[in-house]
C-alpha angles and dihedrals in degrees: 000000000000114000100183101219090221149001115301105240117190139186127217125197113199122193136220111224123026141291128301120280111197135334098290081068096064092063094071083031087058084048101052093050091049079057100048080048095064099035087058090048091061098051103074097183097044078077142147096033113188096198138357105213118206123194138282104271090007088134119029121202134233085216135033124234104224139182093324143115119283088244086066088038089052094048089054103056088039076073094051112103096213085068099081089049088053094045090042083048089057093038094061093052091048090100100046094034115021123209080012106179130205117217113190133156123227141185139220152195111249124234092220117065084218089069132095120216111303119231133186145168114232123192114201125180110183090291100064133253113011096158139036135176115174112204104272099161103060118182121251078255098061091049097053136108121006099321128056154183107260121193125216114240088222096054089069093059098033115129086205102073082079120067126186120244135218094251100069086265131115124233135216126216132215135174105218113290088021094086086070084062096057087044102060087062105142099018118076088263089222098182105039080051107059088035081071102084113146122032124183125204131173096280088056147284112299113184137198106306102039134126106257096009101118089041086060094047097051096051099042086049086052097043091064094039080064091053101053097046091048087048098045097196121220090205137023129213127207123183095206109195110201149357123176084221152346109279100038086077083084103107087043094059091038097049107016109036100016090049093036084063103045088046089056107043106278090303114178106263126199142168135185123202155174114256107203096203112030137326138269121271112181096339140054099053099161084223145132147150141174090021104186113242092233080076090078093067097037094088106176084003102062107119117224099241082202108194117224126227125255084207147013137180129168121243122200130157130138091027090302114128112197139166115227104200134179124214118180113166114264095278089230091057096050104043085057096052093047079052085242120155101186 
């Protein structure tokens, strides 16, 4: 059984402006977390931090990572150059927060026409990858029109789409929307269902209207609804890709953070995003933690529990403009829910 030996304590870094576009992009990205780097260095008491979460689309690759096994995913990444910035980040907090992990999405260029963008969320310690979700609920949205997002059957029932903190806890990882899946654990999870058209599995993609897709779906949607109850996460990690502004996050932080957390326990649950027009000052903390269970049946009702940070500080450099935040569960509450007294 884990027993976490502490709080887990986080930092998010939002960013003003939208996703990466292509690989010129990661040059400025590299920058601004050599930034946020020294910026945590300086600040003694924001330590130990278990991860540093980066947005949904902050890095784009020059390959996507497909339907394969984490061992090819991980060998893929090992090529990006963006890597050694990422490993040289982690090796610089070591002192101050040891086992420190970095948690950031990225996007990709799929190899099929028929795809949509691929997006994913990636975990690296100083080794390299240790983590890996590629995107498998994808919106309505996504599944639209003549291309789609298609999941891969592997990544429902992946032991790496959890990755192990410094704190003793285990963390869960979701690209984006991926987190409502998550949260409709325990419910049917309707919409995230029929928004799942087309799978893919070793043997080939097989799409709505064939003979043994919704087979497939249901057991792969079951399949992950096994694992993380099995897992039982402490935190969960969500790689949010964009928002036009502070204040329409609203329904993300009601029914995706605030409802991921009351359907696990009251895990602590963060994001981290783009905001297209301008950043967060005191709102908007894509936070949450000891979410009551009640929350699950409240529907239009269920309140946001936003979780305020301990710290904050603003990045700029090359023209980008961030906020570093730190989030750690009030220390009360979860002492009383790791059944500690001292």
């Amino acid at each position: 059984m884990r027993r976490p030996i502490r709080s887990p304590r986080l930092a998010t870094l939002c960013l003003q402006g939208n996703t990466a576009a292509s690989t010129k992009d990661n040059f400025n990205r590299v920058s601004l977390l050599e930034e946020v780097v020294r910026i945590v260095r300086e600040r003694l008491d924001w330590h130990p931090i278990d991860a540093l979460v980066l947005p949904g689309g902050f890095f784009w690759l020059s390959r996507s990572l497909g339907a394969t096994t984490f061992e090819r995913r991980r060998s893929l990444i090992a090529a990006e150059r963006f890597v050694s910035a990422i490993t040289t980040a982690l090796a610089k907090l070591k002192e101050l927060s040891p086992g420190i992990r970095l948690v950031t999405g990225v996007m990709a260029q799929p190899r099929d026409k028929s795809e949509r963008t691929e997006q994913a969320c990636l975990a690296f310690d100083q080794s390299g990858l240790i983590g890996a979700a590629r995107k498998m609920f994808p919106t309505q949205a996504e599944s639209g029109g003549r291309r789609f997002m298609t999941p891969f059957t592997d990544d429902y029932r992946s032991g790496e789409r959890f990755v192990d903190l410094p704190n003793g806890g285990l963390a869960a990882l979701h690209s984006c929307y991926d987190l409502f899946g998550t949260a409709d654990h325990g419910s049917d999870g309707g919409a995230r269902r029929s928004a799942i058209k087309v799978l893919r599995n070793k043997g080939g993609r097989v799409g709505e209207g064939h003979e043994g897709f919704r087979a497939r779906r249901d057991t792969s949607l079951a399949a992950w609804a096994d694992l993380v109850a099995a897992k039982a996460p402490d935190v969960l990690l969500a790689t949010i890709h964009a928002f036009e502004r502070p204040g329409l996050d609203g329904y993300w932080q009601r029914h995706g953070i605030a409802r991921a957390s009351a359907a696990h326990g009251g895990a602590l649950t963060i994001g981290a995003a783009h905001f297209l027009d301008s950043l967060p000052r005191d709102g908007s903390t894509l936070a949450a933690y000891g979410v009551p269970k009640r929350e699950l049946s409240a529907g239009v009702s269920r309140r946001a529990h936003s979780l305020a940070p301990l710290h904050s500080a603003v990045v700029a450099v090359h023209g980008m403009n961030a906020l570093l935040r730190v989030f750690e569960p009030p220390q009360n509450r979860w002492k009383a829910k790791n059944g500690r007294t001292a």
